[in-house]
């Protein structure tokens, strides 16, 4: 009898162990979706969606949502191409360049327009675009969105960078470092995404040389776009729709709750960069940014043509299949 009871107890323990094993297996079998974004103001929808768990709510409990932040579009696009991230926010420039190079990428929605400001270092002697000739300017990357916006404007004025036979010297660096580079006198002009233009205005008395309203494509080009692979858009369309529904909810939240959205953005940028920005800085930057998920395809083509004119692209681009609006209808 004792032997029978012992065998029954062992069987029960094994059964419990099997149940526990199945539970752990179930957790480990959860699909993971990783969203990428930058610590820039025009990426605020991703920060809001993360803080408010909007992606998680739309995707459901069977999906783990993770996040990765990036310093520039080049590293973001490499992560998308390698499958390290499934989608997220990036400037249109890196997305276009990758598409033309054969990378599987589609623009699914916009995030914002505006937010690019050209500022000069106090003491550089630069008060207008005419004074930029022969000076050193900085952008996040060569041929990035902010670079093309700035250089398109300057080319129309007859001033180009040295590699095009002009006089301007071009260097690159993360926008969060612009302030220190201005303080050291390393650069004279910055094509700065918000909130970093407003940071430099307040912290180092930078001068606005070309405002958002005047810089090339300043009010028509998406400042950031939500991208994914065409493979995911086609083969995981239900999941992609849920992601974009969450993105649209975040954009609506920003427009309906600007004060709370500003607080979340300040805290998110501080967590990523270690820089806690003042409300006055973000409020100033907010005025230069329009949050929307609508995509202006004509502006994207014109921007691509400018990238070609500036010799960042070898051939005039064809963006057929680049923009997919089915998820924002």
mmCIF file of C-alpha atoms in Angstrom:
data_model
loop_
_atom_site.group_PDB
_atom_site.id
_atom_site.type_symbol
_atom_site.label_atom_id
_atom_site.label_comp_id
_atom_site.label_asym_id
_atom_site.label_seq_id
_atom_site.Cartn_x
_atom_site.Cartn_y
_atom_site.Cartn_z
ATOM 1 C CA UNK A 1 0.000 0.000 0.000
ATOM 2 C CA UNK A 2 2.813 2.395 0.972
ATOM 3 C CA UNK A 3 4.537 1.555 -2.317
ATOM 4 C CA UNK A 4 1.341 2.360 -4.251
ATOM 5 C CA UNK A 5 0.905 5.728 -2.468
ATOM 6 C CA UNK A 6 4.542 6.565 -3.209
ATOM 7 C CA UNK A 7 4.101 5.799 -6.880
ATOM 8 C CA UNK A 8 0.942 7.912 -7.008
ATOM 9 C CA UNK A 9 2.752 10.854 -5.371
ATOM 10 C CA UNK A 10 5.632 10.578 -7.844
ATOM 11 C CA UNK A 11 3.135 10.514 -10.698
ATOM 12 C CA UNK A 12 1.392 13.598 -9.331
ATOM 13 C CA UNK A 13 4.696 15.454 -9.007
ATOM 14 C CA UNK A 14 5.651 14.514 -12.539
ATOM 15 C CA UNK A 15 2.282 15.742 -13.773
ATOM 16 C CA UNK A 16 2.732 19.051 -11.941
ATOM 17 C CA UNK A 17 6.220 19.336 -13.361
ATOM 18 C CA UNK A 18 4.885 18.738 -16.837
ATOM 19 C CA UNK A 19 2.225 21.415 -16.334
ATOM 20 C CA UNK A 20 4.842 23.858 -15.128
ATOM 21 C CA UNK A 21 7.064 23.000 -18.085
ATOM 22 C CA UNK A 22 4.257 23.683 -20.515
ATOM 23 C CA UNK A 23 3.605 27.076 -18.896
ATOM 24 C CA UNK A 24 7.235 28.092 -19.242
ATOM 25 C CA UNK A 25 7.279 26.866 -22.810
ATOM 26 C CA UNK A 26 4.165 28.908 -23.509
ATOM 27 C CA UNK A 27 5.841 32.067 -22.193
ATOM 28 C CA UNK A 28 8.995 31.423 -24.183
ATOM 29 C CA UNK A 29 6.950 30.873 -27.324
ATOM 30 C CA UNK A 30 5.569 34.426 -27.189
ATOM 31 C CA UNK A 31 6.402 36.367 -30.329
ATOM 32 C CA UNK A 32 8.588 39.448 -29.812
ATOM 33 C CA UNK A 33 8.127 42.655 -31.784
ATOM 34 C CA UNK A 34 10.878 45.259 -31.413
ATOM 35 C CA UNK A 35 10.210 48.916 -32.212
ATOM 36 C CA UNK A 36 13.036 51.353 -32.980
ATOM 37 C CA UNK A 37 13.133 55.134 -32.601
ATOM 38 C CA UNK A 38 15.417 58.107 -31.811
ATOM 39 C CA UNK A 39 15.571 60.556 -28.869
ATOM 40 C CA UNK A 40 14.262 63.359 -31.105
ATOM 41 C CA UNK A 41 11.078 65.351 -30.671
ATOM 42 C CA UNK A 42 9.617 64.158 -33.973
ATOM 43 C CA UNK A 43 9.793 60.603 -32.608
ATOM 44 C CA UNK A 44 7.483 61.501 -29.708
ATOM 45 C CA UNK A 45 4.690 59.158 -30.929
ATOM 46 C CA UNK A 46 6.942 56.165 -30.187
ATOM 47 C CA UNK A 47 7.747 57.538 -26.726
ATOM 48 C CA UNK A 48 4.049 58.085 -25.994
ATOM 49 C CA UNK A 49 3.088 54.640 -27.305
ATOM 50 C CA UNK A 50 5.773 53.050 -25.131
ATOM 51 C CA UNK A 51 4.856 54.963 -21.971
ATOM 52 C CA UNK A 52 1.128 54.357 -22.422
ATOM 53 C CA UNK A 53 1.670 50.731 -23.563
ATOM 54 C CA UNK A 54 -0.344 51.369 -26.714
ATOM 55 C CA UNK A 55 1.575 48.878 -28.865
ATOM 56 C CA UNK A 56 1.186 46.246 -26.164
ATOM 57 C CA UNK A 57 -2.540 46.904 -25.790
ATOM 58 C CA UNK A 58 -3.177 46.625 -29.518
ATOM 59 C CA UNK A 59 -0.977 43.570 -30.107
ATOM 60 C CA UNK A 60 -2.318 41.603 -27.134
ATOM 61 C CA UNK A 61 -0.827 39.460 -24.379
ATOM 62 C CA UNK A 62 0.602 36.866 -26.773
ATOM 63 C CA UNK A 63 3.196 39.367 -28.063
ATOM 64 C CA UNK A 64 6.182 40.811 -26.192
ATOM 65 C CA UNK A 65 6.944 44.407 -27.190
ATOM 66 C CA UNK A 66 10.524 45.605 -26.878
ATOM 67 C CA UNK A 67 12.206 48.880 -27.822
ATOM 68 C CA UNK A 68 15.577 49.979 -29.181
ATOM 69 C CA UNK A 69 16.842 53.528 -29.612
ATOM 70 C CA UNK A 70 19.307 54.683 -32.245
ATOM 71 C CA UNK A 71 21.650 57.670 -32.725
ATOM 72 C CA UNK A 72 21.077 57.926 -36.484
ATOM 73 C CA UNK A 73 19.200 56.521 -39.449
ATOM 74 C CA UNK A 74 22.047 54.405 -40.781
ATOM 75 C CA UNK A 75 22.217 52.190 -37.695
ATOM 76 C CA UNK A 76 18.411 52.026 -37.567
ATOM 77 C CA UNK A 77 18.184 50.806 -41.163
ATOM 78 C CA UNK A 78 20.874 48.175 -40.564
ATOM 79 C CA UNK A 79 18.836 46.893 -37.621
ATOM 80 C CA UNK A 80 15.685 46.734 -39.749
ATOM 81 C CA UNK A 81 17.486 44.935 -42.575
ATOM 82 C CA UNK A 82 18.988 42.384 -40.172
ATOM 83 C CA UNK A 83 15.682 41.736 -38.395
ATOM 84 C CA UNK A 84 16.840 43.170 -35.057
ATOM 85 C CA UNK A 85 13.783 45.424 -35.190
ATOM 86 C CA UNK A 86 10.480 44.861 -36.976
ATOM 87 C CA UNK A 87 9.636 48.523 -37.506
ATOM 88 C CA UNK A 88 9.690 51.985 -36.012
ATOM 89 C CA UNK A 89 10.436 55.638 -36.648
ATOM 90 C CA UNK A 90 13.281 56.964 -38.782
ATOM 91 C CA UNK A 91 13.951 60.001 -40.955
ATOM 92 C CA UNK A 92 12.744 59.677 -44.558
ATOM 93 C CA UNK A 93 16.281 60.205 -45.918
ATOM 94 C CA UNK A 94 17.839 56.982 -44.567
ATOM 95 C CA UNK A 95 14.698 55.036 -45.490
ATOM 96 C CA UNK A 96 14.823 56.341 -49.078
ATOM 97 C CA UNK A 97 18.534 55.651 -49.452
ATOM 98 C CA UNK A 98 18.047 52.100 -48.191
ATOM 99 C CA UNK A 99 15.084 51.488 -50.511
ATOM 100 C CA UNK A 100 17.083 52.661 -53.520
ATOM 101 C CA UNK A 101 19.953 50.397 -52.456
ATOM 102 C CA UNK A 102 17.637 47.387 -52.546
ATOM 103 C CA UNK A 103 16.778 47.086 -48.857
ATOM 104 C CA UNK A 104 13.300 45.693 -48.172
ATOM 105 C CA UNK A 105 11.642 48.729 -46.568
ATOM 106 C CA UNK A 106 8.266 50.433 -46.846
ATOM 107 C CA UNK A 107 6.914 53.660 -45.386
ATOM 108 C CA UNK A 108 3.647 52.774 -43.665
ATOM 109 C CA UNK A 109 2.819 56.100 -41.985
ATOM 110 C CA UNK A 110 4.275 59.474 -41.114
ATOM 111 C CA UNK A 111 4.993 60.653 -37.584
ATOM 112 C CA UNK A 112 5.450 64.401 -37.936
ATOM 113 C CA UNK A 113 6.447 67.261 -40.205
ATOM 114 C CA UNK A 114 8.667 70.233 -39.435
ATOM 115 C CA UNK A 115 11.206 70.384 -36.648
ATOM 116 C CA UNK A 116 14.387 70.960 -38.687
ATOM 117 C CA UNK A 117 16.091 74.252 -37.825
ATOM 118 C CA UNK A 118 19.405 75.668 -39.062
ATOM 119 C CA UNK A 119 21.237 77.417 -36.224
ATOM 120 C CA UNK A 120 24.613 79.158 -36.021
ATOM 121 C CA UNK A 121 27.130 79.371 -33.216
ATOM 122 C CA UNK A 122 27.182 82.631 -31.313
ATOM 123 C CA UNK A 123 30.471 84.278 -32.260
ATOM 124 C CA UNK A 124 30.664 82.606 -35.685
ATOM 125 C CA UNK A 125 29.680 85.817 -37.425
ATOM 126 C CA UNK A 126 26.769 84.066 -39.134
ATOM 127 C CA UNK A 127 23.559 86.070 -39.130
ATOM 128 C CA UNK A 128 22.045 84.918 -42.432
ATOM 129 C CA UNK A 129 22.558 82.230 -45.078
ATOM 130 C CA UNK A 130 24.953 84.569 -46.919
ATOM 131 C CA UNK A 131 27.455 84.256 -44.060
ATOM 132 C CA UNK A 132 27.624 80.435 -44.208
ATOM 133 C CA UNK A 133 29.983 80.368 -47.211
ATOM 134 C CA UNK A 134 33.310 78.826 -46.160
ATOM 135 C CA UNK A 135 31.987 77.723 -42.755
ATOM 136 C CA UNK A 136 31.775 74.285 -41.115
ATOM 137 C CA UNK A 137 28.330 72.720 -40.734
ATOM 138 C CA UNK A 138 27.208 69.577 -38.927
ATOM 139 C CA UNK A 139 24.395 67.097 -39.592
ATOM 140 C CA UNK A 140 23.644 63.705 -37.996
ATOM 141 C CA UNK A 141 24.883 61.758 -41.053
ATOM 142 C CA UNK A 142 25.972 62.405 -44.632
ATOM 143 C CA UNK A 143 22.869 62.546 -46.836
ATOM 144 C CA UNK A 144 20.446 62.263 -43.920
ATOM 145 C CA UNK A 145 17.113 64.072 -43.886
ATOM 146 C CA UNK A 146 18.429 67.205 -42.171
ATOM 147 C CA UNK A 147 21.529 67.290 -44.379
ATOM 148 C CA UNK A 148 19.477 67.207 -47.588
ATOM 149 C CA UNK A 149 17.083 69.856 -46.284
ATOM 150 C CA UNK A 150 19.952 72.211 -45.432
ATOM 151 C CA UNK A 151 22.074 71.580 -48.514
ATOM 152 C CA UNK A 152 19.076 71.878 -50.862
ATOM 153 C CA UNK A 153 18.337 75.309 -49.432
ATOM 154 C CA UNK A 154 21.985 76.398 -49.680
ATOM 155 C CA UNK A 155 22.430 75.042 -53.225
ATOM 156 C CA UNK A 156 19.474 77.136 -54.339
ATOM 157 C CA UNK A 157 21.420 80.122 -52.967
ATOM 158 C CA UNK A 158 24.548 79.081 -54.870
ATOM 159 C CA UNK A 159 26.521 77.712 -51.896
ATOM 160 C CA UNK A 160 27.619 74.062 -51.737
ATOM 161 C CA UNK A 161 29.905 71.760 -49.745
ATOM 162 C CA UNK A 162 33.544 71.151 -50.681
ATOM 163 C CA UNK A 163 32.875 67.717 -52.229
ATOM 164 C CA UNK A 164 30.637 69.467 -54.765
ATOM 165 C CA UNK A 165 33.297 72.043 -55.515
ATOM 166 C CA UNK A 166 31.956 74.532 -52.993
ATOM 167 C CA UNK A 167 33.301 76.096 -49.822
ATOM 168 C CA UNK A 168 31.358 74.569 -46.920
ATOM 169 C CA UNK A 169 33.047 71.915 -44.776
ATOM 170 C CA UNK A 170 30.753 69.086 -43.644
ATOM 171 C CA UNK A 171 31.137 67.068 -40.440
ATOM 172 C CA UNK A 172 28.722 64.670 -38.732
ATOM 173 C CA UNK A 173 27.696 63.902 -35.166
ATOM 174 C CA UNK A 174 24.801 62.994 -32.882
ATOM 175 C CA UNK A 175 22.440 65.959 -32.309
ATOM 176 C CA UNK A 176 22.734 65.568 -28.531
ATOM 177 C CA UNK A 177 26.429 66.528 -28.934
ATOM 178 C CA UNK A 178 25.811 69.713 -30.927
ATOM 179 C CA UNK A 179 25.750 71.929 -27.844
ATOM 180 C CA UNK A 180 29.221 70.873 -26.697
ATOM 181 C CA UNK A 181 30.595 71.236 -30.238
ATOM 182 C CA UNK A 182 29.249 74.782 -30.396
ATOM 183 C CA UNK A 183 30.806 75.529 -27.011
ATOM 184 C CA UNK A 184 34.207 74.263 -28.214
ATOM 185 C CA UNK A 185 33.942 76.182 -31.486
ATOM 186 C CA UNK A 186 34.330 72.978 -33.522
ATOM 187 C CA UNK A 187 31.459 73.830 -35.876
ATOM 188 C CA UNK A 188 29.742 77.007 -37.041
ATOM 189 C CA UNK A 189 26.341 75.817 -38.241
ATOM 190 C CA UNK A 190 24.059 72.911 -37.336
ATOM 191 C CA UNK A 191 21.139 71.380 -39.205
ATOM 192 C CA UNK A 192 19.383 70.413 -36.004
ATOM 193 C CA UNK A 193 16.286 68.313 -35.413
ATOM 194 C CA UNK A 194 14.179 69.460 -32.510
ATOM 195 C CA UNK A 195 14.505 69.624 -29.558
ATOM 196 C CA UNK A 196 18.249 70.112 -30.087
ATOM 197 C CA UNK A 197 17.873 73.421 -31.947
ATOM 198 C CA UNK A 198 15.877 74.824 -29.027
ATOM 199 C CA UNK A 199 18.441 73.420 -26.575
ATOM 200 C CA UNK A 200 21.216 75.349 -28.300
ATOM 201 C CA UNK A 201 19.134 78.509 -28.485
ATOM 202 C CA UNK A 202 18.615 78.424 -24.732
ATOM 203 C CA UNK A 203 21.932 76.985 -23.520
ATOM 204 C CA UNK A 204 24.536 78.535 -25.841
ATOM 205 C CA UNK A 205 22.617 81.443 -27.381
ATOM 206 C CA UNK A 206 22.587 79.906 -30.870
ATOM 207 C CA UNK A 207 21.064 81.994 -33.648
ATOM 208 C CA UNK A 208 18.265 80.738 -35.891
ATOM 209 C CA UNK A 209 19.570 81.311 -39.413
ATOM 210 C CA UNK A 210 16.988 79.320 -41.381
ATOM 211 C CA UNK A 211 13.703 78.548 -39.577
ATOM 212 C CA UNK A 212 11.592 75.450 -40.116
ATOM 213 C CA UNK A 213 9.181 77.423 -42.278
ATOM 214 C CA UNK A 214 11.957 78.334 -44.754
ATOM 215 C CA UNK A 215 14.301 75.328 -44.851
ATOM 216 C CA UNK A 216 13.759 73.046 -47.857
ATOM 217 C CA UNK A 217 10.785 70.685 -47.427
ATOM 218 C CA UNK A 218 10.350 72.101 -43.917
ATOM 219 C CA UNK A 219 6.566 71.891 -43.809
ATOM 220 C CA UNK A 220 5.746 69.190 -46.383
ATOM 221 C CA UNK A 221 8.262 66.383 -45.915
ATOM 222 C CA UNK A 222 7.595 63.896 -43.108
ATOM 223 C CA UNK A 223 10.254 64.596 -40.479
ATOM 224 C CA UNK A 224 9.940 60.991 -39.366
ATOM 225 C CA UNK A 225 8.189 57.996 -40.884
ATOM 226 C CA UNK A 226 7.035 54.635 -39.562
ATOM 227 C CA UNK A 227 8.740 51.938 -41.615
ATOM 228 C CA UNK A 228 8.766 48.164 -41.790
ATOM 229 C CA UNK A 229 9.691 45.509 -44.339
ATOM 230 C CA UNK A 230 7.348 44.726 -47.217
ATOM 231 C CA UNK A 231 7.565 41.114 -46.055
ATOM 232 C CA UNK A 232 6.036 42.013 -42.699
ATOM 233 C CA UNK A 233 3.480 44.332 -44.291
ATOM 234 C CA UNK A 234 2.329 41.553 -46.616
ATOM 235 C CA UNK A 235 2.694 38.436 -44.482
ATOM 236 C CA UNK A 236 1.877 39.896 -41.050
ATOM 237 C CA UNK A 237 -0.673 42.458 -42.176
ATOM 238 C CA UNK A 238 -2.971 41.942 -39.181
ATOM 239 C CA UNK A 239 -0.109 42.577 -36.767
ATOM 240 C CA UNK A 240 1.068 45.580 -38.795
ATOM 241 C CA UNK A 241 -2.428 47.061 -38.716
ATOM 242 C CA UNK A 242 -2.419 46.797 -34.930
ATOM 243 C CA UNK A 243 0.961 48.544 -34.750
ATOM 244 C CA UNK A 244 -0.253 51.394 -36.944
ATOM 245 C CA UNK A 245 -3.509 51.674 -35.004
ATOM 246 C CA UNK A 246 -1.374 52.135 -31.880
ATOM 247 C CA UNK A 247 0.781 54.685 -33.712
ATOM 248 C CA UNK A 248 -2.311 56.634 -34.801
ATOM 249 C CA UNK A 249 -3.585 56.550 -31.222
ATOM 250 C CA UNK A 250 -0.264 58.005 -30.026
ATOM 251 C CA UNK A 251 -0.421 60.825 -32.589
ATOM 252 C CA UNK A 252 -3.983 61.650 -31.520
ATOM 253 C CA UNK A 253 -2.931 61.588 -27.866
ATOM 254 C CA UNK A 254 -0.146 64.104 -28.551
ATOM 255 C CA UNK A 255 -2.497 66.496 -30.328
ATOM 256 C CA UNK A 256 -5.209 66.175 -27.667
ATOM 257 C CA UNK A 257 -2.946 66.177 -24.590
ATOM 258 C CA UNK A 258 0.073 68.370 -25.423
ATOM 259 C CA UNK A 259 1.059 69.149 -21.819
ATOM 260 C CA UNK A 260 1.236 65.512 -20.737
ATOM 261 C CA UNK A 261 2.853 64.541 -24.047
ATOM 262 C CA UNK A 262 5.579 67.132 -23.423
ATOM 263 C CA UNK A 263 6.253 65.704 -19.949
ATOM 264 C CA UNK A 264 6.511 62.157 -21.313
ATOM 265 C CA UNK A 265 8.836 63.310 -24.094
ATOM 266 C CA UNK A 266 11.118 65.162 -21.660
ATOM 267 C CA UNK A 267 11.383 62.100 -19.405
ATOM 268 C CA UNK A 268 11.933 59.733 -22.329
ATOM 269 C CA UNK A 269 14.733 61.827 -23.834
ATOM 270 C CA UNK A 270 16.364 62.102 -20.391
ATOM 271 C CA UNK A 271 16.265 58.313 -19.972
ATOM 272 C CA UNK A 272 17.925 57.794 -23.357
ATOM 273 C CA UNK A 273 20.490 60.621 -23.471
ATOM 274 C CA UNK A 274 20.997 61.537 -19.818
ATOM 275 C CA UNK A 275 19.991 65.113 -20.663
ATOM 276 C CA UNK A 276 16.947 66.434 -18.829
ATOM 277 C CA UNK A 277 15.455 69.195 -20.944
ATOM 278 C CA UNK A 278 13.487 72.085 -19.524
ATOM 279 C CA UNK A 279 9.824 72.559 -20.338
ATOM 280 C CA UNK A 280 10.551 75.897 -22.016
ATOM 281 C CA UNK A 281 12.900 74.151 -24.466
ATOM 282 C CA UNK A 282 10.379 71.474 -25.427
ATOM 283 C CA UNK A 283 7.520 73.963 -25.634
ATOM 284 C CA UNK A 284 9.539 76.062 -28.094
ATOM 285 C CA UNK A 285 10.417 72.978 -30.127
ATOM 286 C CA UNK A 286 6.792 71.779 -30.026
ATOM 287 C CA UNK A 287 5.675 74.922 -31.878
ATOM 288 C CA UNK A 288 7.893 73.952 -34.815
ATOM 289 C CA UNK A 289 6.559 70.406 -35.101
ATOM 290 C CA UNK A 290 3.275 69.098 -36.490
ATOM 291 C CA UNK A 291 2.346 65.565 -35.482
ATOM 292 C CA UNK A 292 0.517 63.622 -38.185
ATOM 293 C CA UNK A 293 0.455 60.100 -39.604
ATOM 294 C CA UNK A 294 -0.445 61.264 -43.138
ATOM 295 C CA UNK A 295 2.286 60.847 -45.780
ATOM 296 C CA UNK A 296 2.997 63.378 -48.553
ATOM 297 C CA UNK A 297 4.281 61.165 -51.386
ATOM 298 C CA UNK A 298 4.988 64.119 -53.684
ATOM 299 C CA UNK A 299 7.302 65.676 -51.088
ATOM 300 C CA UNK A 300 9.132 62.357 -50.735
ATOM 301 C CA UNK A 301 9.784 62.198 -54.492
ATOM 302 C CA UNK A 302 10.971 65.823 -54.570
ATOM 303 C CA UNK A 303 13.257 65.136 -51.623
ATOM 304 C CA UNK A 304 14.695 62.111 -53.441
ATOM 305 C CA UNK A 305 15.332 64.226 -56.521
ATOM 306 C CA UNK A 306 17.220 66.716 -54.349
ATOM 307 C CA UNK A 307 19.315 63.899 -52.878
ATOM 308 C CA UNK A 308 20.310 63.027 -56.438
ATOM 309 C CA UNK A 309 21.067 66.653 -57.301
ATOM 310 C CA UNK A 310 23.312 66.848 -54.225
ATOM 311 C CA UNK A 311 25.203 63.727 -55.395
ATOM 312 C CA UNK A 312 24.086 61.545 -52.496
ATOM 313 C CA UNK A 313 22.383 59.247 -55.022
ATOM 314 C CA UNK A 314 23.971 58.083 -58.278
ATOM 315 C CA UNK A 315 20.670 57.899 -60.152
ATOM 316 C CA UNK A 316 17.384 59.766 -59.959
ATOM 317 C CA UNK A 317 15.248 57.656 -57.638
ATOM 318 C CA UNK A 318 12.080 55.748 -58.460
ATOM 319 C CA UNK A 319 9.984 55.317 -55.325
ATOM 320 C CA UNK A 320 7.379 52.982 -56.771
ATOM 321 C CA UNK A 321 6.356 50.629 -53.949
ATOM 322 C CA UNK A 322 8.120 52.676 -51.283
ATOM 323 C CA UNK A 323 5.000 54.143 -49.650
ATOM 324 C CA UNK A 324 2.201 51.824 -48.518
ATOM 325 C CA UNK A 325 -0.845 53.734 -47.268
ATOM 326 C CA UNK A 326 -3.209 50.794 -46.793
ATOM 327 C CA UNK A 327 -2.753 50.751 -43.009
ATOM 328 C CA UNK A 328 -3.609 54.441 -42.427
ATOM 329 C CA UNK A 329 -6.780 54.509 -44.531
#
